């Protein structure tokens, strides 16, 4: 009995050593022939249970399901419709902008045309000074002077590089009675267009300055007056084509000479 117990303990001890890994079993090295046999067998097993073996190696993506294909088609159709609508809206906006531009251009041309056809109302210097019924103002030409001298007493001199365009005007009393004139009170502003440029009339202290003239004009008598415009010297050749414009209380009128 004791012998059996001893054998049993020996067996238990041996199993304990095996299970605890204390005994190291050396690795068995396979020959090339054995490696080949194992590889061939493994390949056959994989090929047997691989349902895609017949397709071989390829880069084809998995086939879309019917539902995925339907969703894709609906998405593409929606995007196409949106693109068509967007293109349509863009064309409408472009057409609207073009139409508006054409309309604006047409109205602009119309305004330009009407503006060019309408002329500034004409008036006379006699009317501007409030004596259109008893005084006539006669234009007797334009001359140029560096200095304008009146009766050897009063004189004005233009700035360097400039001259005076002297507009000569004769005032005649056509009534049978004396007339008192006070042109300064009329508050007239006169401009002259010479050589395509506009110049303001100078208001001087000359006794015969039309814009500041004041005095009594006897019946059927006349007095010579002038208007002076300071202009560049190179505009002297354009004096033959002078035109005047008057502004009274903000209203502009072309002056008939």
Backbone as a ProteinNet text record, in pm:
[ID]
protein_1_A
[PRIMARY]
XXXXXXXXXXXXXXXXXXXXXXXXXXXXXXXXXXXXXXXXXXXXXXXXXXXXXXXXXXXXXXXXXXXXXXXXXXXXXXXXXXXXXXXXXXXXXXXXXXXXXXXXXXXXXXXXXXXXXXXXXXXXXXXXXXXXXXXXXXXXXXXXXXXXXXXXXXXXXXXXXXXXXXXXXXXXXXXXXXXXXXXXXXXXXXXXXXXXXXXXXXXXXXXXXXXXXXXXXXXXXXXXXXXXXXXXXXXXXXXXXXXXXXXXXXXXXXXXX
[TERTIARY]
84.2	0	87.4	182.2	273.6	347.9	375	443.9	357.9	227.5	134.6	123.7	118.5	109.1	233.5	344.9	470.3	471.9	424.5	417.9	324.1	208.7	110.3	168.8	240.2	301.8	406.1	477.8	578.8	514.7	400.6	328.5	274.3	217.6	162.8	272	386	495.9	542.6	544.6	587.7	489.8	358	256.1	265.2	294.7	304.2	417.5	525.8	639.8	609.3	538	503.5	410.6	302.5	201	255.9	347.9	402.1	503.1	537.5	630.3	772.6	800	938.3	1025.9	965	1042.7	1042.1	1152.8	1163.7	1188.4	1092.3	1105.8	1175	1280	1352	1267.6	1276.2	1199.9	1256	1161.2	1200.9	1212.6	1324.3	1343.9	1297.5	1217.5	1164.7	1258.6	1257.1	1337	1261.4	1327.8	1264.5	1148.7	1162.8	1057.7	935	958.3	844.5	773	849.3	789.9	704.3	749.5	676.6	545.9	551.3	429.6	324.6	369.4	276.6	215.8	298	250.8	148.2	174.7	82.6	-50.4	-46.1	-168.5	-250.1	-180.4	-250.5	-318.1	-249.7	-306.5	-431	-430.3	-547.5	-666.6	-638.4	-747.4	-810.6	-726.1	-777.5	-856.6	-803.5	-871	-1004.4	-1013.1	-1136.2	-1250.2	-1221.5	-1327.2	-1336.4	-1256.3	-1261.3	-1356.4	-1476.5	-1578.4	-1540.1	-1446.4	-1405.5	-1278.1	-1237.8	-1113.4	-1115	-1233.5	-1244	-1218.6	-1240.4	-1221.5	-1075.4	-995.1	-853.9	-830.4	-709.6	-677.6	-723.9	-801.7	-848.3	-879.9	-893.8	-921.1	-1063.5	-1153.4	-1292.7	-1361.7	-1434.1	-1507	-1630.7	-1676.9	-1798.4	-1915.8	-1996.3	-2112.5	-2214.7	-2269	-2367.6	-2497.9	-2561.7	-2692.2	-2794.9	-2909.2	-3016.1	-3062.9	-3069.9	-3115.3	-3013.5	-2883.3	-2779.6	-2778.4	-2799.2	-2803.1	-2920.2	-3035.3	-3154.5	-3132.1	-3071.8	-3044.1	-2947.9	-2845.3	-2746.9	-2812.6	-2901	-2969.5	-3058.6	-3130.6	-3216.9	-3135.6	-3020	-2933.2	-2882.6	-2836.1	-2786.6	-2896.7	-3018.5	-3131.5	-3164.6	-3161.9	-3191.3	-3087.2	-2958.2	-2851.9	-2864	-2904.8	-2920.3	-3033.7	-3146.1	-3259.6	-3220.3	-3148.3	-3105.5	-3012.4	-2922.5	-2830.6	-2905.4	-3007.4	-3087.9	-3162.4	-3221.4	-3296.2	-3203.7	-3082.1	-2986.7	-2943.7	-2920.4	-2882.3	-2994.1	-3118.8	-3234.7	-3247.2	-3228.8	-3239.7	-3129.7	-3007.4	-2896	-2923.5	-2979.4	-3011.7	-3118.3	-3217.4	-3322.8	-3264.5	-3173.5	-3112.3	-3028.7	-2951.6	-2869	-2956.2	-3066.3	-3157.3	-3222	-3259.7	-3322.1	-3224.6	-3097.5	-2994.8	-2968.5	-2960.2	-2934.7	-3049.6	-3174	-3292.1	-3294.5	-3260.1	-3258.4	-3151.5	-3034.8	-2925.5	-2965	-3029.9	-3074.4	-3175.6	-3266.8	-3369.1	-3305.2	-3207.9	-3139.9	-3064	-2995	-2921.6	-3015.9	-3132.7	-3230.7	-3281.6	-3310.8	-3360.3	-3252.5	-3126.1	-3016.3	-3001.6	-3010.3	-3001	-3117	-3234.8	-3352.7	-3335.2	-3283.2	-3260.9	-3156.2	-3048.9	-2945.8	-3002.5	-3087.4	-3146.1	-3236.5	-3322.2	-3413.2	-3337.3	-3225.1	-3146.3	-3077.9	-3030.7	-2962.2	-3058.7	-3184.1	-3281	-3338.7	-3343.9	-3396.5	-3286.9	-3316.7	-3219.8	-3247	-3139	-3154.3	-3234.7	-3335.9	-3418	-3330.5	-3366.7	-3291.4	-3355.3	-3273.2	-3320.3	-3230	-3265.3	-3183.8	-3129.3	-3021.1	-2963.1	-3057.6	-3136.1	-3232.1	-3336.9	-3380.6	-3479.5	-3418.8	-3293.1	-3226.6	-3214.1	-3200.2	-3188.5	-3324.5	-3430.7	-3565.7	-3611.3	-3550.6	-3588.2	-3605.9	-3671.5	-3686.9	-3777.6	-3860.5	-3953.9	-3902.4	-3796.3	-3749.5	-3599.2	-3528.2	-3383.5	-3345.2	-3256.5	-3198.5	-3050.2	-2998.7	-2856.8	-2798.5	-2706.2	-2648.5	-2505.6	-2477	-2342.4	-2261.5	-2145.5	-2062.5	-1924.7	-1914.2	-1789.8	-1710.6	-1605.2	-1518.8	-1374.1	-1303.8	-1161.9	-1083.6	-951.1	-866.7	-766.9	-746.3	-654.1	-585.8	-456.3	-384.4	-432.7	-452.5	-505.3	-618.5	-725	-835.6	-838.8	-831.5	-827.3	-950.3	-1020.4	-1138.8	-1106.7	-1116.4	-1096.5	-963.9	-865.2	-733	-728.2	-834.6	-839.9	-847.6	-953.5	-973.5	-911.9	-846.5	-785.6	-783.1	-786.4	-771	-671.5	-589.6	-486.1	-501.5	-493.3	-506.5	-381.9	-395.4	-283.4	-181.5	-65.2	41.6	-3.7	23.2	-14.2	-159.5	-233.8	-375.5	-407.5	-521.5	-568	-716.3	-769.7	-913.3	-981.6	-1090.3	-1179.6	-1282.2	-1283.8	-1369.6	-1491.2	-1607.8	-1732.6	-1794.3	-1807.9	-1857	-2008.4	-2078.6	-2224.9	-2270.9	-2364.1	-2420	-2562.7	-2593.5	-2728	-2796.2	-2915.3	-2988.6	-3126.6	-3159.3	-3291.9	-3387.5	-3481.5	-3576.7	-3707.5	-3717.8	-3841.2	-3830	-3935.1	-3933.6	-3903.5	-3855.7	-3827.3	-3695.1	-3644.9	-3520.8	-3543.5	-3440	-3448.7	-3333	-3364.1	-3260.1	-3224.6	-3096.6	-3049.5	-2968.2	-2988.3	-2909.8	-2888.8	-2796.4	-2775.4	-2724.6	-2652.4	-2600.4	-2714.1	-2825.2	-2938.6	-3005.5	-2981.1	-3042.6	-2977.4	-2858	-2787.1	-2769.5	-2713.4	-2693.9	-2553.8	-2544.5	-2415.6	-2402.4	-2294.9	-2274.5	-2149.4	-2159.8	-2043.5	-2030.8	-1908.1	-1882	-1816	-1858.4	-1793.2	-1704.7	-1574.3	-1474.8	-1381.9	-1372.7	-1285	-1322.3	-1453.2	-1500.2	-1486.3	-1435.1	-1419.6	-1504.2	-1543.4	-1633	-1557.3	-1586.1	-1520.6	-1626.1	-1602.9	-1694.8	-1660.6	-1764.8	-1744.4	-1693.9	-1599.7	-1545.3	-1634.6	-1658.1	-1732.5	-1629.9	-1613.3	-1509.9	-1571.5	-1481.6	-1524.6	-1528.2	-1512	-1520.4	-1659.6	-1664	-1793.7	-1878.7	-1815	-1888.7	-1897.9	-1875.2	-1891.8	-2041.4	-2084.8	-2228.4	-2290.8	-2221.8	-2279.5	-2294.9	-2216.9	-2224.6	-2270.3	-2314	-2350.6	-2470	-2458.9	-2566.6	-2567.4	-2685	-2693	-2823	-2837.6	-2958.3	-2927.2	-3011.4	-2995.5	-3105.3	-3061.4	-3157.5	-3236.8	-3350.6	-3437.7	-3362.9	-3374.5	-3315.6	-3162.2	-3098.7	-2953.2	-2893.4	-2762.1	-2692.9	-2571.6	-2523.6	-2402	-2328.9	-2197.9	-2115.8	-2071.7	-2092.4	-2050.8	-1970	-1907.2	-1826.8	-1849.4	-1819.4	-1807	-1670	-1598.9	-1462.1	-1454.9	-1384.2	-1361.9	-1211.7	-1151.6	-1008.5	-984	-907	-885.6	-736.8	-692.3	-552.5	-522.8	-399.2	-361	-391.5	-371.3	-390	-536.1	-628.3	-769.3	-811.6	-719.2	-752.5	-808	-756.9	-802.1	-944.6	-1000.1	-1135.2	-1243.1	-1206.6	-1302.8	-1416.3	-1393.7	-1499	-1615.9	-1598.3	-1705	-1750.7	-1768.9	-1806.9	-1958.4	-2000.7	-2143	-2158.2	-2269.4	-2291.3	-2408.3	-2398.9	-2507.5	-2525.1	-2651.3	-2682.2	-2752.2	-2722.6	-2788.9	-2848.2	-2981.3	-3050.5	-3136.1	-3111.4	-3186.3	-3185.4	-3071.5	-3056.5	-3106.7	-3166.7	-3218.2	-3120.6	-3084.5	-2987.1	-3059.5	-3008	-3061.6	-2948	-2961.7	-2865.5	-2895.3	-2789.7	-2805.6	-2800.5	-2904.1	-2910.3	-2842.4	-2732.1	-2656.5	-2703.1
-119.6	0	124.1	122.7	237.1	252.5	139	145.4	213.1	182	244.4	393.7	434.6	578.3	650.1	591.5	653.1	670.8	567.2	577.8	688.9	697.9	801.9	941.2	959.4	1090.2	1123.9	1022.8	1046.4	1091.5	1026.3	1065	1207.2	1242.3	1376.8	1484	1450	1545.9	1565.3	1453.4	1462.3	1546	1525	1604.2	1752.4	1776.7	1919.1	1988.2	1919.8	1979.3	2003.4	1908.4	1923.3	2040.8	2046.8	2152.5	2290	2301.9	2432.5	2484.6	2408.3	2455.5	2453.1	2387.6	2384.9	2303	2204.7	2119.7	2180.9	2212.1	2275.3	2167.9	2163.9	2066.9	2134.3	2081.9	2146.6	2144.8	2259.5	2271.4	2175	2120.5	2026.3	2102.5	2098.4	2168.4	2078.4	2141.7	2069.1	2082	1980	1985.4	2062.6	2099.6	2173.1	2093.4	1964.3	1878.9	1884.3	1879	1883.4	2018.8	2128.4	2263.1	2272	2213	2216.3	2141.1	2026.1	1945.4	2022.3	2085.4	2161.4	2279.5	2352.2	2467.6	2425.6	2315.5	2266.6	2228.7	2161.7	2117.6	2238.7	2339.5	2459.2	2532	2539.8	2607.5	2536.4	2403.4	2326.3	2350.3	2355.6	2376.9	2515.4	2620.1	2757.2	2765.4	2703.9	2707.6	2636.7	2529.7	2452.2	2532	2611.5	2684.8	2834.6	2883.6	3023.5	3034.8	3092.6	3098.3	3196.8	3289.2	3387.4	3347.4	3219.1	3173.4	3184.6	3161.1	3162.3	3300.6	3408.4	3544.5	3584.8	3517.6	3551.1	3687	3741.1	3872.8	3980.1	4078.7	4189.2	4310.3	4427.4	4552.2	4598.3	4510.1	4547.2	4575.4	4688.3	4723.1	4636.7	4616.6	4535	4593.6	4505.8	4549.6	4616.9	4734.3	4806.3	4728.6	4736.4	4671.7	4752.5	4691.7	4758.6	4885.7	4880.8	4996.7	5110.4	5074.6	5176	5240.7	5157.1	5208.8	5304.6	5273.9	5358.2	5492.6	5487.4	5612.5	5699.8	5636.4	5710.7	5777.9	5705	5762	5878.5	5864.9	5973.7	6098	6075.2	6188.4	6260.2	6180.8	6241.9	6318.1	6262	6328	6459.8	6459.9	6582.9	6690	6648.6	6744.9	6802.2	6718.9	6766.2	6868	6839	6931.8	7064.4	7058.3	7181.4	7262.2	7191.3	7260.4	7329.5	7260.3	7319.5	7442.5	7432.4	7546	7663.7	7632.7	7739.9	7810.1	7729.6	7787.1	7874.4	7826.4	7901.8	8034.9	8031.1	8153.7	8252	8198.7	8284.6	8353.2	8276.1	8333.7	8441.5	8415.9	8515.6	8644.3	8629.1	8746.8	8822.7	8747.7	8813	8887.2	8822.8	8883.8	9008.1	8998.8	9112.8	9229	9196.4	9300.5	9365.6	9281.4	9333.4	9422	9376.5	9453.4	9588	9586.3	9709.4	9803.8	9747.7	9829.4	9893	9812.6	9864.2	9976.1	9955	10055.2	10183	10166.2	10282.8	10357.9	10281.8	10345.3	10421.1	10357.5	10420.9	10550.1	10544.3	10664.8	10772.5	10727.4	10823.2	10892.3	10811.8	10868.5	10963.1	10923	11006.4	11139.4	11131.3	11253.8	11341.5	11277.9	11354.2	11422.5	11345.2	11398.8	11516.6	11499.6	11606.8	11726.3	11695.9	11804.9	11884.9	11815.9	11885.2	11963.3	11913.9	11981.2	12104.5	12100	12214.3	12317.5	12443.6	12551.2	12637.6	12700.7	12792.3	12913.1	12953.2	13069	13192.2	13269.1	13390.8	13511.7	13608.3	13735.7	13845.9	13969.7	14084.7	14155.4	14227.3	14302.4	14411.7	14468.3	14572.5	14515.4	14392.5	14329.5	14295.6	14256.4	14219.9	14339	14459.4	14577.5	14644.2	14579.9	14629.1	14742.9	14757.3	14867.7	14817.3	14706.4	14651.8	14737.9	14825	14905.9	15045.3	15087.3	15223.7	15235.8	15122.7	15125.1	15012.2	15041.5	14937	14926.5	14805.4	14781.3	14721.7	14794.1	14753.2	14704.8	14584.2	14525.7	14578.6	14637.6	14697.5	14632.4	14504.3	14431.4	14409.6	14323.1	14288.2	14317.4	14377.9	14406.1	14346.1	14342.1	14289.3	14395.9	14408.3	14507.7	14451.5	14484	14446.2	14533.5	14663	14757.4	14836.8	14855.8	14937.3	15067.5	15179.7	15312.6	15391.1	15451.8	15531.8	15680.4	15748.8	15894.6	15935.6	15848.6	15881.3	15893.4	15853	15867.7	15732.4	15657.7	15527.2	15418.6	15323.2	15215.2	15084.8	14974.1	14840.2	14763.9	14678.7	14603.5	14455.3	14374	14228.4	14169.6	14053.9	13985.6	13940.6	13899.5	13855.4	13736.1	13745.2	13636.4	13638.4	13740	13749	13886.7	13896.1	14021.5	14036.8	14151.7	14174.8	14161.9	14084.1	14085.2	14193.8	14298.8	14414.3	14406.2	14387.1	14381.5	14521.6	14581.3	14719	14720.7	14795.9	14801.1	14947.8	14982.7	15117.6	15114.6	15194.9	15204.6	15329.5	15310.6	15422.4	15433.9	15557.9	15586.2	15611.9	15522.4	15535.2	15602	15645.3	15709.3	15861.4	15929.7	16076.2	16142	16067.7	16124.9	16071.5	16140.6	16096.3	15964.6	15883.5	15753.9	15742.7	15697.1	15672.9	15524.4	15497.6	15359.2	15326.4	15204.6	15153.3	15003.9	14974.4	14834	14746	14805.5	14726.5	14667.8	14738.8	14693	14571.2	14548.9	14434.7	14302.5	14312.3	14192.9	14089.2	14134.3	14047.1	13985.1	13856.8	13788.5	13742.8	13785.3	13754.4	13668.9	13567.8	13487.5	13490.4	13475	13472.6	13340.4	13281.4	13159.6	13200.9	13180.4	13218.3	13099.9	13055	12941.8	12816.1	12797.2	12676.7	12682.2	12791.9	12805.6	12921.8	12914.3	13014.3	13104.1	13234.5	13333.7	13426.2	13466.1	13557.4	13702	13782.8	13926.3	13991.1	14083.3	14155.4	14275	14297.9	14416.6	14517.9	14625.8	14723.6	14854.7	14948.4	15081.8	15180.7	15130.6	15218.1	15278.3	15405.8	15472.3	15416.5	15354.3	15302.2	15147.8	15086.3	14942.1	14910.8	14830.6	14803.5	14746.4	14654.2	14585.6	14676.9	14785.6	14876.7	15017.2	15031.5	15165.6	15221	15349.1	15418.6	15564.3	15611.2	15751.2	15777.7	15902.5	15943.9	15951.3	15885.4	15884.4	15972.4	16082.4	16178.6	16115.9	16174.2	16124.2	16123.1	16011.1	15993.3	16007.9	15988.8	15996.9	15857.6	15850	15721.6	15735.6	15622.8	15617.8	15487.3	15497.4	15379.8	15312.6	15181.3	15103.7	14982.1	14913.6	14795	14686.9	14563.4	14451.5	14392.5	14364.6	14314.4	14169.5	14086.8	13945.6	13919.6	13879.8	13851.7	13710.4	13699.8	13571.1	13551.6	13425.7	13403.5	13469.4	13508.4	13575.2	13491.1	13358.1	13273	13259.1	13318.1	13313.7	13437.3	13528.3	13652.8	13626.3	13521.9	13492.9	13439.6	13401.7	13343.7	13445.8	13572.3	13673.5	13693.7	13658.4	13677.1	13582	13478.7	13379.4	13381	13497.9	13511.6	13500	13440.3	13432.8	13458.9	13522.1	13560.6	13484.7	13464.1	13401.4	13477.5	13505.3	13583.4	13497.2	13521.5	13451.6	13556.2	13547.5	13639.5	13557.9	13570.2	13495.4	13344.7	13295.6	13152.9	13104.8	13192.2	13153.5	13194.4	13100	13127.5	13153.5	13249.5	13282.5	13318.9	13275.2	13317.9	13463.5	13540.7	13683.5	13704.4	13765.1	13796	13929.2	13926.5	14049.9	14114
0	0	0	81.7	87.3	-43.1	-108.4	-236.9	-340.7	-340.6	-438.2	-414.6	-290.1	-258.7	-305.5	-293.6	-338.9	-489.4	-561	-709.3	-750.8	-678.5	-711.7	-690.1	-582.5	-557	-662.6	-705.5	-809	-938.4	-972	-1095	-1085.8	-971.3	-952.4	-964.5	-907.3	-914.8	-1059.3	-1131	-1272.1	-1353.3	-1330.9	-1404.3	-1369.4	-1242.2	-1200.2	-1273.4	-1289.8	-1360.7	-1506.9	-1566	-1710.1	-1732.3	-1647.7	-1665.6	-1630.2	-1543.1	-1503	-1603	-1703.7	-1806.8	-1763.9	-1658.7	-1611.9	-1702.9	-1774.1	-1864.1	-2001.8	-2059.9	-2192.3	-2295.8	-2391.9	-2500.9	-2616.9	-2664.5	-2776.2	-2904	-2986.6	-3112.9	-3214.9	-3288.5	-3393.7	-3525.4	-3588	-3714.6	-3828.5	-3920.7	-4035.1	-4153.3	-4233.4	-4355.5	-4461.3	-4569.3	-4680.2	-4738.6	-4745.5	-4801.7	-4713.4	-4579.2	-4486.9	-4491.6	-4501	-4515.1	-4640.3	-4749.5	-4875.3	-4863.9	-4794.9	-4778.8	-4698.9	-4588.3	-4503.1	-4580.3	-4658.2	-4735.1	-4838	-4908.1	-5011.1	-4950.3	-4837.9	-4771.6	-4725.6	-4668.2	-4620.3	-4735.7	-4850.8	-4967.7	-5015.9	-5015.6	-5059.9	-4967.4	-4836.6	-4740.4	-4759.8	-4776.5	-4796.9	-4925.9	-5034.3	-5163.4	-5158.1	-5078.6	-5070.1	-5010.7	-4906.7	-4836.4	-4875.5	-4970.4	-5015.6	-5134.4	-5112.7	-5219.1	-5328.9	-5300.4	-5401.6	-5474.2	-5456.2	-5515.9	-5667	-5727.5	-5873.6	-5932.3	-5850	-5901.7	-5905.1	-5827.6	-5824.4	-5759.2	-5773	-5719.8	-5817.6	-5771	-5857.2	-5770.5	-5836.4	-5765.1	-5779.7	-5817.4	-5837.7	-5705.8	-5701.2	-5580.3	-5568.2	-5447.2	-5428.7	-5506.6	-5562.8	-5641.3	-5550.9	-5598.8	-5520.3	-5516.7	-5405.9	-5395.1	-5471.3	-5494.5	-5570.9	-5499.5	-5368.2	-5291.1	-5299.3	-5289.1	-5298.3	-5436.3	-5541.4	-5678	-5696	-5637.5	-5648.2	-5580.6	-5460	-5387.5	-5466.8	-5526.3	-5604.9	-5724.4	-5795.8	-5912.6	-5872.9	-5759.5	-5714	-5677.9	-5615.2	-5579	-5703	-5802.5	-5926.2	-5998.2	-5998.3	-6063.7	-5995.1	-5860.2	-5784.2	-5812	-5813.8	-5841.2	-5981	-6076.6	-6214.5	-6224.1	-6153.3	-6155.2	-6092	-5977.6	-5910.5	-6000.5	-6072.6	-6161.7	-6274.6	-6330	-6438.1	-6388.7	-6266.6	-6210.7	-6184.2	-6130.7	-6102.3	-6230.6	-6335.9	-6465	-6519.9	-6505.4	-6553.4	-6480.4	-6345.3	-6265.8	-6304.9	-6328	-6366.7	-6499.3	-6594.8	-6725	-6712.1	-6623.1	-6602.3	-6545.1	-6444.4	-6383.6	-6485.4	-6567.1	-6668.7	-6769.1	-6807.8	-6904	-6845.8	-6715.3	-6647.7	-6637.2	-6600.8	-6589	-6723.1	-6828.3	-6962.4	-7008.3	-6977.9	-7016.3	-6945.4	-6813	-6735.3	-6788	-6821	-6871.8	-7004.3	-7091.2	-7220.4	-7201.1	-7103.8	-7074.7	-7022.5	-6930.5	-6875	-6982.8	-7071.5	-7179.5	-7271.3	-7297.1	-7384.3	-7323.7	-7189.8	-7123.5	-7119.1	-7100.3	-7097.2	-7231.4	-7340.1	-7473.8	-7499.9	-7448.5	-7466.3	-7394.1	-7270	-7193.4	-7260.2	-7310.3	-7378.8	-7501.9	-7573.4	-7695.1	-7664.8	-7560.8	-7525.3	-7470.7	-7395.9	-7340.8	-7449.1	-7553.7	-7660.9	-7747.5	-7756.2	-7841.5	-7773	-7637.1	-7564.9	-7548.3	-7575.5	-7567.7	-7446.3	-7395.6	-7283.4	-7330.3	-7253.3	-7293.8	-7317.3	-7417	-7449.2	-7383.4	-7355.3	-7300.8	-7352.1	-7323.3	-7364.3	-7241	-7261.1	-7150.5	-7102.4	-7195.2	-7156.6	-7061.8	-7088.8	-7001.8	-6866.6	-6865	-6740.3	-6644.8	-6701.8	-6614.9	-6593.2	-6643.8	-6618.8	-6707	-6828.3	-6917.3	-7061.3	-7076.7	-7211.8	-7299.9	-7239.3	-7318.3	-7350.5	-7287.9	-7313	-7335.9	-7332.9	-7356.8	-7451.1	-7543.5	-7628	-7595.6	-7596.8	-7570.9	-7697.9	-7757.1	-7885	-7864.8	-7917	-7910	-8027.8	-7998.5	-8104.2	-8114.4	-8077.4	-8097.3	-7969.9	-7982.3	-7869.1	-7905.5	-7813.9	-7833.7	-7716.8	-7732.2	-7624.5	-7581.9	-7451.1	-7398.2	-7273.9	-7260.5	-7137.9	-7022.3	-7050.9	-6951.8	-7016.1	-6942.3	-6993	-6914.5	-6989.6	-6927.9	-6972	-6878.3	-6908.8	-6890.6	-7002	-7001.6	-6938.3	-6945.1	-6893	-6742.9	-6674.7	-6529.4	-6460	-6493.6	-6431	-6518.6	-6457	-6534.9	-6454.6	-6527.1	-6467.6	-6552.9	-6488.8	-6560	-6530.7	-6635.9	-6620.5	-6555.6	-6498.9	-6435.3	-6538.8	-6491.3	-6581	-6664.3	-6794.9	-6885.7	-6928.3	-6886.4	-6919.6	-6978.1	-7041.5	-7100.5	-7070.5	-7103.8	-7089.4	-7224.3	-7226.4	-7341.6	-7311.9	-7394.1	-7369.5	-7461.1	-7400.2	-7475.8	-7473.3	-7589.5	-7601.9	-7621.4	-7537.2	-7538.2	-7534.4	-7623.2	-7626.4	-7574.8	-7473.2	-7416.6	-7474.1	-7530.1	-7591.1	-7530	-7488.8	-7433.1	-7549.4	-7570.1	-7681.7	-7641.6	-7517.1	-7471.1	-7485.7	-7457.8	-7467.4	-7336.2	-7236.8	-7105.7	-7051.4	-6953.4	-6890.6	-6813.5	-6810.1	-6741.4	-6642.5	-6523	-6422	-6422.5	-6443.5	-6448.2	-6323	-6269.6	-6156.7	-6179.1	-6269.1	-6309.1	-6195.3	-6100.4	-5989.4	-5906.1	-5896	-5816.3	-5878.4	-6006.4	-6075	-6034.9	-5974.1	-5925.5	-6036.4	-6146.3	-6262.6	-6257	-6289.8	-6302.6	-6447.1	-6513.5	-6655	-6672.7	-6758	-6797	-6948	-6996	-7140.4	-7176.3	-7286.4	-7336.9	-7453.2	-7433.5	-7533.7	-7556.8	-7680.6	-7711.7	-7637.2	-7609.3	-7541.4	-7390.9	-7334.6	-7190.1	-7140.4	-7011.9	-6953.4	-6856.2	-6866.3	-6781.5	-6720.4	-6596.2	-6527.4	-6560.4	-6571.9	-6595.2	-6466.9	-6483.9	-6368.5	-6337.6	-6209.2	-6167.5	-6114.9	-6190.8	-6158.4	-6109.4	-6075.1	-6031.6	-6147.8	-6269.5	-6386.7	-6397.1	-6434.9	-6445.7	-6558.5	-6655.4	-6770.3	-6770.2	-6656.7	-6643.9	-6647.9	-6745	-6762.9	-6636	-6569.6	-6454	-6333	-6327.2	-6211.4	-6251.6	-6375.9	-6424.7	-6347.7	-6312.8	-6243.7	-6291	-6329.7	-6374.9	-6447.2	-6490.9	-6562.5	-6710.6	-6787.4	-6933.2	-6992.4	-7055.5	-7110.1	-7223.8	-7254.5	-7361.3	-7493.7	-7565	-7697.9	-7699.3	-7586.5	-7579.1	-7557.3	-7570.8	-7556.7	-7467.1	-7416.5	-7337	-7369.4	-7380.7	-7410.9	-7280.8	-7273.5	-7156	-7201.6	-7105.8	-7138.3	-7033.4	-7072.5	-6979.7	-7000.6	-6891.5	-6899.5	-6851.4	-6931.2	-6895.7	-6902.6	-6791.3	-6788.8	-6839.9	-6949.3	-7015.2	-7044	-7069.3	-7108	-7242.8	-7262.7	-7387.4	-7510.7	-7499.1	-7616.6	-7659.2	-7581.9	-7620	-7699.7	-7724.1	-7794.2	-7934.8	-7999.1	-8135.7	-8140.4	-8024.6	-8021.4	-7986.2	-7974.6	-7931.7	-8030.6	-8157.9	-8258.2	-8239.3	-8157.1	-8136.2	-7990.9	-7934.1	-7794.4	-7778.1	-7666.6	-7632.9	-7484.5	-7446.2	-7307	-7246.6	-7115.8	-7040.7	-6910	-6877.7	-6758	-6654.8	-6527.4	-6417.1	-6322.7	-6304.5	-6214.2	-6121.2	-5990.1	-5889.4	-5917.5	-5961.2	-5985	-6120.2	-6200.7	-6332.5	-6440.3	-6526.5	-6633.7	-6765.6	-6839.7	-6971.5	-7065.9	-7190.7	-7292.6	-7326.9	-7345	-7374.8	-7525.6	-7577.5	-7720.5	-7743.8	-7820.1	-7846.7	-7977.1
[MASK]
+++++++++++++++++++++++++++++++++++++++++++++++++++++++++++++++++++++++++++++++++++++++++++++++++++++++++++++++++++++++++++++++++++++++++++++++++++++++++++++++++++++++++++++++++++++++++++++++++++++++++++++++++++++++++++++++++++++++++++++++++++++++++++++++++

